[in-house]
Short mmCIF file of C-alpha atoms in Angstrom, two decimals:
data_model
loop_
_atom_site.label_atom_id
_atom_site.label_comp_id
_atom_site.label_asym_id
_atom_site.label_seq_id
_atom_site.Cartn_x
_atom_site.Cartn_y
_atom_site.Cartn_z
CA UNK A 11 29.71 -139.53 105.21
CA UNK A 12 32.71 -139.91 107.47
CA UNK A 13 35.16 -137.05 107.61
CA UNK A 14 38.07 -136.25 109.84
CA UNK A 15 39.45 -132.84 110.65
CA UNK A 16 43.22 -132.78 110.77
CA UNK A 17 45.91 -130.19 111.12
CA UNK A 18 48.64 -131.31 108.77
CA UNK A 19 52.32 -130.76 109.10
CA UNK A 20 53.29 -129.26 105.80
CA UNK A 21 55.21 -131.74 103.66
CA UNK A 22 57.36 -129.81 101.23
CA UNK A 23 58.37 -131.33 97.92
CA UNK A 24 60.25 -128.75 95.93
CA UNK A 25 58.38 -125.51 96.66
CA UNK A 26 54.98 -127.16 97.11
CA UNK A 27 53.21 -127.55 100.42
CA UNK A 28 50.90 -130.41 99.49
CA UNK A 29 48.25 -130.27 102.20
CA UNK A 30 46.60 -127.02 103.33
CA UNK A 31 46.51 -126.33 107.06
CA UNK A 32 43.12 -127.07 108.68
CA UNK A 33 41.96 -128.92 105.58
CA UNK A 34 38.82 -131.02 105.76
CA UNK A 35 40.00 -134.37 104.44
CA UNK A 36 37.73 -137.24 103.40
CA UNK A 37 39.49 -140.39 104.66
CA UNK A 38 40.12 -143.19 102.22
CA UNK A 39 38.14 -145.97 103.86
CA UNK A 40 35.29 -148.21 102.62
CA UNK A 41 32.73 -146.40 104.78
CA UNK A 42 33.40 -143.05 103.08
CA UNK A 43 33.61 -144.10 99.43
CA UNK A 44 31.77 -146.21 96.87
CA UNK A 45 33.37 -147.62 93.73
CA UNK A 46 32.21 -149.02 90.40
CA UNK A 47 32.27 -152.81 90.25
CA UNK A 48 35.21 -153.00 87.83
CA UNK A 49 37.53 -150.86 89.97
CA UNK A 50 40.72 -152.28 91.42
CA UNK A 51 41.38 -150.45 94.69
CA UNK A 52 44.01 -150.49 97.42
CA UNK A 53 44.48 -148.07 100.32
CA UNK A 54 47.81 -147.60 102.08
CA UNK A 55 51.19 -145.86 101.96
CA UNK A 56 52.75 -144.65 98.72
CA UNK A 57 55.68 -142.35 97.92
CA UNK A 58 55.81 -140.61 101.29
CA UNK A 59 52.06 -140.31 101.84
CA UNK A 60 50.52 -142.47 104.57
CA UNK A 61 46.91 -142.67 103.32
CA UNK A 62 46.74 -143.12 99.56
CA UNK A 63 43.93 -144.35 97.33
CA UNK A 64 45.41 -146.41 94.48
CA UNK A 65 42.79 -147.11 91.82
CA UNK A 66 42.63 -148.44 88.27
CA UNK A 67 39.65 -148.82 85.93
CA UNK A 68 37.67 -147.01 88.54
CA UNK A 69 35.34 -144.28 89.70
CA UNK A 70 35.24 -143.37 93.38
CA UNK A 71 32.36 -141.33 94.87
CA UNK A 72 32.18 -139.87 98.37
CA UNK A 73 29.26 -141.61 100.06
CA UNK A 74 26.36 -139.28 100.81
CA UNK A 75 28.08 -136.20 99.39
CA UNK A 76 26.19 -133.27 97.89
CA UNK A 77 27.90 -130.70 95.69
CA UNK A 78 26.71 -127.91 93.42
CA UNK A 79 29.26 -125.09 93.81
CA UNK A 80 32.55 -124.94 95.68
CA UNK A 81 36.09 -126.34 95.58
CA UNK A 82 37.59 -129.79 95.10
CA UNK A 83 41.25 -130.43 96.00
CA UNK A 84 43.50 -133.47 95.97
CA UNK A 85 47.10 -134.59 95.53
CA UNK A 86 47.97 -136.91 92.64
CA UNK A 87 51.19 -138.74 91.86
CA UNK A 88 52.20 -138.28 88.20
CA UNK A 89 54.25 -141.25 87.10
CA UNK A 90 56.69 -141.08 84.20
CA UNK A 91 55.52 -144.53 83.10
CA UNK A 92 52.22 -145.83 81.78
CA UNK A 93 49.04 -143.91 81.06
CA UNK A 94 47.19 -142.07 83.80
CA UNK A 95 43.79 -140.42 83.49
CA UNK A 96 43.61 -138.78 86.90
CA UNK A 97 41.08 -136.25 88.08
CA UNK A 98 37.90 -135.28 89.88
CA UNK A 99 34.23 -135.91 89.15
CA UNK A 100 31.30 -133.83 90.39
CA UNK A 101 27.55 -133.41 89.94
CA UNK A 102 27.51 -137.23 90.03
CA UNK A 103 24.02 -138.63 89.39
CA UNK A 104 25.20 -142.24 89.40
CA UNK A 105 28.31 -144.10 88.29
CA UNK A 106 27.48 -143.44 84.62
CA UNK A 107 26.51 -139.74 84.67
CA UNK A 108 28.79 -136.95 85.93
CA UNK A 109 31.15 -134.10 85.01
CA UNK A 110 34.85 -134.95 84.87
CA UNK A 111 38.25 -133.36 84.42
CA UNK A 112 41.49 -135.29 84.16
CA UNK A 113 45.22 -134.77 83.73
CA UNK A 114 47.28 -137.11 81.54
CA UNK A 115 50.90 -137.82 82.30
CA UNK A 116 51.59 -139.30 78.84
CA UNK A 117 50.26 -136.15 77.11
CA UNK A 118 52.48 -133.74 78.98
CA UNK A 119 53.00 -130.36 77.29
CA UNK A 120 50.24 -131.06 74.76
CA UNK A 121 46.66 -129.72 74.63
CA UNK A 122 45.53 -133.08 76.03
CA UNK A 123 47.42 -132.71 79.31
CA UNK A 124 44.22 -131.35 80.95
CA UNK A 125 40.75 -132.21 79.66
CA UNK A 126 37.19 -131.44 80.84
CA UNK A 127 34.12 -133.30 79.49
CA UNK A 128 30.97 -135.01 80.80
CA UNK A 129 29.95 -138.64 81.09
CA UNK A 130 26.39 -139.28 79.96
CA UNK A 131 25.03 -142.83 80.08
CA UNK A 132 28.57 -144.14 80.59
CA UNK A 133 29.94 -142.42 77.47
CA UNK A 134 32.81 -140.05 78.23
CA UNK A 135 32.57 -137.47 75.45
CA UNK A 136 36.25 -136.55 75.26
CA UNK A 137 36.25 -136.58 71.45
CA UNK A 138 33.18 -134.37 71.15
CA UNK A 139 34.29 -131.80 73.72
CA UNK A 140 37.65 -130.51 72.59
CA UNK A 141 39.02 -126.99 72.28
CA UNK A 142 38.56 -123.76 74.21
CA UNK A 143 37.03 -124.38 77.61
CA UNK A 144 37.81 -128.10 77.49
CA UNK A 145 41.56 -128.63 76.97
CA UNK A 146 44.81 -127.11 78.13
CA UNK A 147 48.53 -127.79 77.79
CA UNK A 148 50.69 -127.84 80.88
CA UNK A 149 53.91 -129.35 82.22
CA UNK A 150 52.98 -131.93 84.85
CA UNK A 151 55.88 -132.62 87.25
CA UNK A 152 56.60 -136.33 86.82
CA UNK A 153 57.48 -138.89 89.48
CA UNK A 154 56.28 -136.61 92.26
CA UNK A 155 53.09 -135.45 93.92
CA UNK A 156 51.13 -132.50 92.54
CA UNK A 157 48.29 -130.59 94.14
CA UNK A 158 45.16 -129.93 92.07
CA UNK A 159 42.42 -127.44 92.91
CA UNK A 160 39.13 -127.19 91.00
CA UNK A 161 36.63 -124.39 91.55
CA UNK A 162 33.04 -124.84 90.33
CA UNK A 163 30.93 -121.71 90.09
CA UNK A 164 27.49 -121.94 88.51
CA UNK A 165 27.95 -123.10 84.95
CA UNK A 166 31.70 -122.40 84.89
CA UNK A 167 34.84 -123.63 86.59
CA UNK A 168 38.63 -123.47 86.68
CA UNK A 169 41.57 -125.73 87.49
CA UNK A 170 44.90 -124.93 89.17
CA UNK A 171 47.97 -127.14 89.55
CA UNK A 172 50.45 -126.71 92.39
CA UNK A 173 51.09 -123.02 93.20
CA UNK A 174 49.38 -121.50 90.13
CA UNK A 175 47.53 -118.24 90.70
CA UNK A 176 46.10 -118.21 87.18
CA UNK A 177 44.02 -121.26 86.18
CA UNK A 178 45.55 -123.59 83.62
CA UNK A 179 42.01 -124.41 82.43
CA UNK A 180 38.96 -122.16 82.46
CA UNK A 181 35.80 -124.22 81.98
CA UNK A 182 33.52 -121.73 80.26
CA UNK A 183 30.40 -123.86 80.08
CA UNK A 184 29.50 -127.04 81.97
CA UNK A 185 27.80 -129.26 79.39
CA UNK A 186 26.75 -132.39 81.29
CA UNK A 187 23.33 -130.99 82.08
CA UNK A 188 23.26 -132.31 85.66
CA UNK A 189 23.03 -129.30 88.00
CA UNK A 190 24.15 -130.90 91.27
CA UNK A 191 25.15 -134.29 92.66
CA UNK A 192 27.85 -136.20 94.49
CA UNK A 193 31.60 -135.65 94.22
CA UNK A 194 34.55 -137.98 93.83
CA UNK A 195 37.59 -139.12 91.83
CA UNK A 196 38.24 -140.47 88.35
CA UNK A 197 40.90 -143.17 88.36
CA UNK A 198 41.91 -144.49 84.94
CA UNK A 199 38.35 -145.47 84.04
CA UNK A 200 38.58 -148.22 81.39
CA UNK A 201 42.40 -148.16 81.78
CA UNK A 202 44.32 -150.77 83.79
CA UNK A 203 47.24 -148.62 85.01
CA UNK A 204 46.98 -147.34 88.57
CA UNK A 205 46.46 -143.75 89.73
CA UNK A 206 47.44 -142.66 93.25
CA UNK A 207 45.56 -140.00 95.25
CA UNK A 208 46.08 -138.41 98.66
CA UNK A 209 44.46 -135.64 100.73
CA UNK A 210 41.09 -135.41 98.97
CA UNK A 211 39.05 -132.45 100.15
CA UNK A 212 35.85 -130.83 98.91
CA UNK A 213 34.18 -127.69 100.19
CA UNK A 214 30.59 -127.07 99.04
CA UNK A 215 29.43 -123.47 98.78
CA UNK A 216 25.88 -122.17 99.10
CA UNK A 217 26.64 -119.52 96.49
CA UNK A 218 28.85 -119.71 93.37
CA UNK A 219 32.38 -118.69 94.39
CA UNK A 220 34.27 -116.00 92.50
CA UNK A 221 36.51 -117.17 89.68
CA UNK A 222 39.98 -115.85 88.93
CA UNK A 223 39.43 -116.27 85.21
CA UNK A 224 36.58 -114.54 83.40
CA UNK A 225 34.76 -116.58 80.74
CA UNK A 226 34.59 -114.78 77.43
CA UNK A 227 31.19 -113.52 76.36
CA UNK A 228 29.71 -116.14 74.08
CA UNK A 229 28.35 -115.03 70.71
CA UNK A 230 26.30 -117.62 68.86
CA UNK A 231 27.10 -118.15 65.18
CA UNK A 232 24.41 -117.88 62.55
CA UNK A 233 24.10 -121.02 60.50
CA UNK A 234 24.59 -123.49 63.38
CA UNK A 235 22.07 -126.32 63.61
CA UNK A 236 20.79 -125.98 67.17
CA UNK A 237 18.14 -128.70 67.14
CA UNK A 238 18.35 -132.26 65.86
CA UNK A 239 15.72 -134.97 65.84
CA UNK A 240 17.33 -138.21 67.04
CA UNK A 241 16.25 -141.84 66.63
CA UNK A 242 16.76 -144.76 68.96
CA UNK A 243 19.96 -146.81 68.37
CA UNK A 244 20.23 -149.43 65.64
CA UNK A 245 22.87 -151.62 63.97
CA UNK A 246 24.36 -149.72 61.03
CA UNK A 247 25.50 -152.83 59.19
CA UNK A 248 21.91 -154.09 59.13
CA UNK A 249 20.01 -150.94 58.26
CA UNK A 250 22.30 -148.74 56.12
CA UNK A 251 22.06 -150.38 52.72
CA UNK A 252 22.83 -148.75 49.39
CA UNK A 253 23.06 -145.04 48.69
CA UNK A 254 19.55 -143.93 49.59
CA UNK A 255 17.34 -143.96 52.65
CA UNK A 256 14.68 -146.65 52.50
CA UNK A 257 11.03 -146.53 53.56
CA UNK A 258 12.06 -148.75 56.49
CA UNK A 259 14.59 -146.13 57.64
CA UNK A 260 11.80 -143.58 57.79
CA UNK A 261 9.05 -145.78 59.23
CA UNK A 262 10.86 -147.94 61.78
CA UNK A 263 12.16 -145.22 64.11
CA UNK A 264 10.81 -142.93 66.77
CA UNK A 265 12.50 -139.54 66.91
CA UNK A 266 13.15 -137.29 69.91
CA UNK A 267 14.12 -133.62 69.79
CA UNK A 268 17.58 -132.87 71.18
CA UNK A 269 18.84 -129.31 71.61
CA UNK A 270 22.55 -128.75 70.98
CA UNK A 271 24.98 -126.98 73.30
CA UNK A 272 25.38 -123.27 72.72
CA UNK A 273 28.15 -123.82 70.14
CA UNK A 274 26.29 -126.52 68.23
CA UNK A 275 27.88 -129.62 69.80
CA UNK A 276 25.06 -132.15 70.14
CA UNK A 277 25.78 -134.86 72.70
CA UNK A 278 23.68 -137.81 71.54
CA UNK A 279 24.57 -139.74 74.70
CA UNK A 280 22.39 -137.39 76.73
CA UNK A 281 19.31 -139.08 75.28
CA UNK A 282 20.03 -142.77 75.78
CA UNK A 283 22.66 -145.46 76.44
CA UNK A 284 24.50 -147.12 73.56
CA UNK A 285 23.79 -150.87 73.31
CA UNK A 286 26.86 -152.96 72.51
CA UNK A 287 25.50 -154.14 69.15
CA UNK A 288 23.52 -151.01 68.26
CA UNK A 289 25.83 -148.01 68.19
CA UNK A 290 24.21 -145.89 65.46
CA UNK A 291 21.41 -143.32 65.52
CA UNK A 292 19.85 -141.07 62.90
CA UNK A 293 20.08 -137.35 63.66
CA UNK A 294 18.01 -135.29 61.24
CA UNK A 295 17.55 -131.57 60.63
CA UNK A 296 15.60 -129.46 58.14
CA UNK A 297 16.56 -126.36 56.20
CA UNK A 298 14.47 -124.23 53.86
CA UNK A 299 16.05 -122.80 50.73
CA UNK A 300 14.40 -119.95 48.82
CA UNK A 301 16.15 -120.97 45.61
CA UNK A 302 18.05 -123.86 44.09
CA UNK A 303 21.61 -123.37 45.32
CA UNK A 304 24.84 -125.01 46.39
CA UNK A 305 25.83 -124.37 50.02
CA UNK A 306 28.99 -125.14 51.96
CA UNK A 307 28.16 -127.28 55.00
CA UNK A 308 30.64 -127.89 57.82
CA UNK A 309 30.11 -131.11 59.74
CA UNK A 310 31.67 -132.50 62.90
CA UNK A 311 31.06 -135.90 64.46
CA UNK A 312 32.51 -138.62 66.64
CA UNK A 313 33.12 -142.13 65.37
CA UNK A 314 31.64 -142.64 61.90
CA UNK A 315 29.09 -140.77 59.79
CA UNK A 316 26.90 -141.39 56.77
CA UNK A 317 25.24 -138.14 55.64
CA UNK A 318 22.10 -138.01 53.49
CA UNK A 319 20.53 -135.01 51.76
CA UNK A 320 16.92 -135.41 50.66
CA UNK A 321 17.23 -139.16 50.95
CA UNK A 322 20.50 -139.64 49.06
CA UNK A 323 23.88 -140.35 50.63
CA UNK A 324 26.27 -137.48 49.90
CA UNK A 325 29.11 -138.07 52.38
CA UNK A 326 30.70 -140.73 54.59
CA UNK A 327 33.74 -140.56 56.88
CA UNK A 328 35.51 -142.23 59.78
CA UNK A 329 36.81 -140.15 62.68
CA UNK A 330 37.65 -142.87 65.18
CA UNK A 331 40.93 -142.64 67.08
CA UNK A 332 43.83 -143.82 64.94
CA UNK A 333 41.75 -143.92 61.74
CA UNK A 334 43.73 -141.21 59.91
CA UNK A 335 47.16 -141.77 61.41
CA UNK A 336 48.61 -143.35 64.54
CA UNK A 337 48.42 -140.08 66.51
CA UNK A 338 44.91 -139.06 65.44
CA UNK A 339 42.64 -138.89 68.51
CA UNK A 340 39.33 -138.34 66.75
CA UNK A 341 38.56 -134.92 68.20
CA UNK A 342 35.56 -133.31 66.53
CA UNK A 343 34.91 -129.79 65.27
CA UNK A 344 33.72 -127.93 62.21
CA UNK A 345 36.62 -129.32 60.20
CA UNK A 346 34.99 -131.50 57.52
CA UNK A 347 33.33 -129.61 54.67
CA UNK A 348 31.05 -130.57 51.81
CA UNK A 349 28.78 -128.74 49.39
CA UNK A 350 25.07 -129.51 49.48
CA UNK A 351 22.87 -129.11 46.38
CA UNK A 352 19.73 -127.64 47.96
CA UNK A 353 16.39 -127.57 46.14
CA UNK A 354 13.75 -124.84 46.54
CA UNK A 355 11.65 -125.41 49.64
CA UNK A 356 12.44 -127.73 52.50
CA UNK A 357 15.51 -129.97 52.46
CA UNK A 358 16.19 -132.69 55.00
CA UNK A 359 19.60 -133.67 56.33
CA UNK A 360 19.96 -137.11 57.92
CA UNK A 361 23.20 -138.05 59.68
CA UNK A 362 23.75 -141.66 60.73
CA UNK A 363 26.22 -141.35 63.62
CA UNK A 364 28.06 -144.39 64.95
CA UNK A 365 29.64 -143.60 68.30
CA UNK A 366 32.09 -145.15 70.76
CA UNK A 367 32.89 -145.05 74.48
CA UNK A 368 34.73 -141.74 73.94
CA UNK A 369 32.02 -139.84 72.12
CA UNK A 370 28.66 -139.94 70.41
CA UNK A 371 27.90 -136.58 68.88
CA UNK A 372 27.28 -134.41 65.85
CA UNK A 373 27.56 -130.74 64.94
CA UNK A 374 26.77 -128.92 61.72
CA UNK A 375 26.61 -125.40 60.33
CA UNK A 376 26.21 -123.44 57.11
CA UNK A 377 28.81 -120.75 56.50
CA UNK A 378 26.44 -118.62 54.40
CA UNK A 379 22.75 -118.23 55.28
CA UNK A 380 21.74 -116.24 52.19
CA UNK A 381 18.32 -117.48 51.00
CA UNK A 382 18.44 -120.18 53.67
CA UNK A 383 16.69 -120.83 57.00
CA UNK A 384 17.25 -123.63 59.52
CA UNK A 385 13.98 -125.06 60.82
CA UNK A 386 14.01 -126.04 64.50
CA UNK A 387 11.44 -128.80 64.16
CA UNK A 388 11.65 -132.51 64.92
CA UNK A 389 9.25 -133.52 62.14
CA UNK A 390 9.25 -133.12 58.39
CA UNK A 391 7.67 -129.72 57.70
CA UNK A 392 5.00 -129.00 55.12
CA UNK A 393 6.39 -126.73 52.44
CA UNK A 394 4.16 -123.83 51.46
CA UNK A 395 4.71 -122.70 47.91
CA UNK A 396 3.11 -120.67 45.14
CA UNK A 397 1.64 -122.47 42.14
CA UNK A 398 -0.61 -121.87 39.15
CA UNK A 399 -4.30 -122.65 38.64
CA UNK A 400 -5.91 -123.42 35.28
CA UNK A 401 -9.52 -122.33 35.78
CA UNK A 402 -10.65 -123.96 32.54
CA UNK A 403 -9.19 -127.37 33.25
CA UNK A 404 -9.57 -127.08 37.05
CA UNK A 405 -5.92 -128.00 37.48
CA UNK A 406 -3.38 -126.80 40.06
CA UNK A 407 0.36 -126.97 39.38
CA UNK A 408 2.65 -126.87 42.46
CA UNK A 409 6.45 -126.81 42.00
CA UNK A 410 7.51 -127.74 45.56
CA UNK A 411 5.51 -130.59 47.03
CA UNK A 412 6.93 -133.16 49.46
CA UNK A 413 5.28 -136.57 49.61
CA UNK A 414 7.29 -137.59 52.67
CA UNK A 415 10.28 -139.28 51.05
CA UNK A 416 12.64 -136.34 51.49
CA UNK A 417 12.38 -135.14 47.87
CA UNK A 418 10.64 -132.07 46.47
CA UNK A 419 8.48 -132.50 43.33
CA UNK A 420 6.62 -130.64 40.59
CA UNK A 421 3.08 -132.00 40.58
CA UNK A 422 -0.19 -131.30 38.83
CA UNK A 423 -3.51 -131.81 40.60
CA UNK A 424 -6.96 -132.01 38.99
CA UNK A 425 -10.53 -132.40 40.23
CA UNK A 426 -12.21 -135.78 40.15
CA UNK A 427 -15.95 -136.31 39.59
CA UNK A 428 -16.62 -135.55 43.26
CA UNK A 429 -14.75 -132.27 43.06
CA UNK A 430 -11.75 -133.47 45.11
CA UNK A 431 -8.25 -132.61 43.95
CA UNK A 432 -5.93 -135.55 43.28
CA UNK A 433 -2.74 -136.28 41.39
CA UNK A 434 -3.65 -136.51 37.72
CA UNK A 435 -3.17 -140.04 36.36
CA UNK A 436 -1.15 -138.77 33.42
CA UNK A 437 1.03 -136.54 35.63
CA UNK A 438 4.57 -137.60 36.47
CA UNK A 439 6.37 -136.65 39.65
CA UNK A 440 9.33 -134.51 38.63
CA UNK A 441 12.02 -133.24 41.00
CA UNK A 442 11.57 -129.51 41.41
CA UNK A 443 14.10 -127.50 39.46
CA UNK A 444 14.89 -130.36 37.08
#
């Protein structure tokens, strides 16, 4: 990695001294940076700065860099025209997996002016990661240079703009799952407008630096589904037919356990890439109900969802950007609610989630856990239950048997000539509680 040590003459714009004295600046030259293949890049003078990286549709990574904790600083020019996603990336594993934070000139003074989220398998989960610890409103000075400083400390971080002494954004929990990696810049990835950077500097630290802000103590909510079992991707238009899950839905997929973030956000992109023609996965969870009851269930998702309870579709919705009105950005949270008719014993929830380049995730929770338990298991559990035994007829009646199709049944078993118990020929499978 090529670096140059320079002692800058302070350039003052307004009250801001853009470049710190004795800063360690990474020069913008091809030997010091690597870019994604789609990036459009120029290096030269711009708006009073002599060495400026101008980049669109691009990611730029400092060659050979290593960063776990420390500071990242840069100057960015905020134009009053066009759309600019401008920011830093760190813990870069490759050009498809990293943590990112950006400012947006066209979202000035809104909660989207500053936004932190990870990229996993080339999916930037901006719709999944929204709210406290991810977004902040600020007034970005337009048509001038601003200085940005990011501090990364362990699993937290903070962002300052210009001469702020209090961070505009406190990142309470890094959610990419990367640990450490390279460092660089995010320049309008998947957007054609150009972002301009100057005076990029990063300072790794052997120990997590102190933060000005103090992350609030996190208290986990009861009722949050913390573990989902996730299938490989498939084409929704081919496989989701009718109002019930089919035997093919159950038999044709391999499921992998995925643990949610501490607040229940489950980033499906952490498991696998999203093929262009296969953007849907099944995410399933299991809950055990002591009684037949109706429970309020809060669901969040990115893109589109089809929700099934015990094999039957009970809900479908579209959360893609612009789907509800022209300003709707598709941000997820526990904001969609439905009421699930749970049967005694185990109940299975299947969510078919169709994602996009801005998010592929699901989150769910029950508001009331009375007579209810969430089972953290990736496979359909066997339901133990009490039954009755007719000693004269050698028959066992069980009111809560699952035969693997997601439904719970009343069944009667009797002994055959060999003494083995089997479903009596005259018995009929009846849904428990009906």
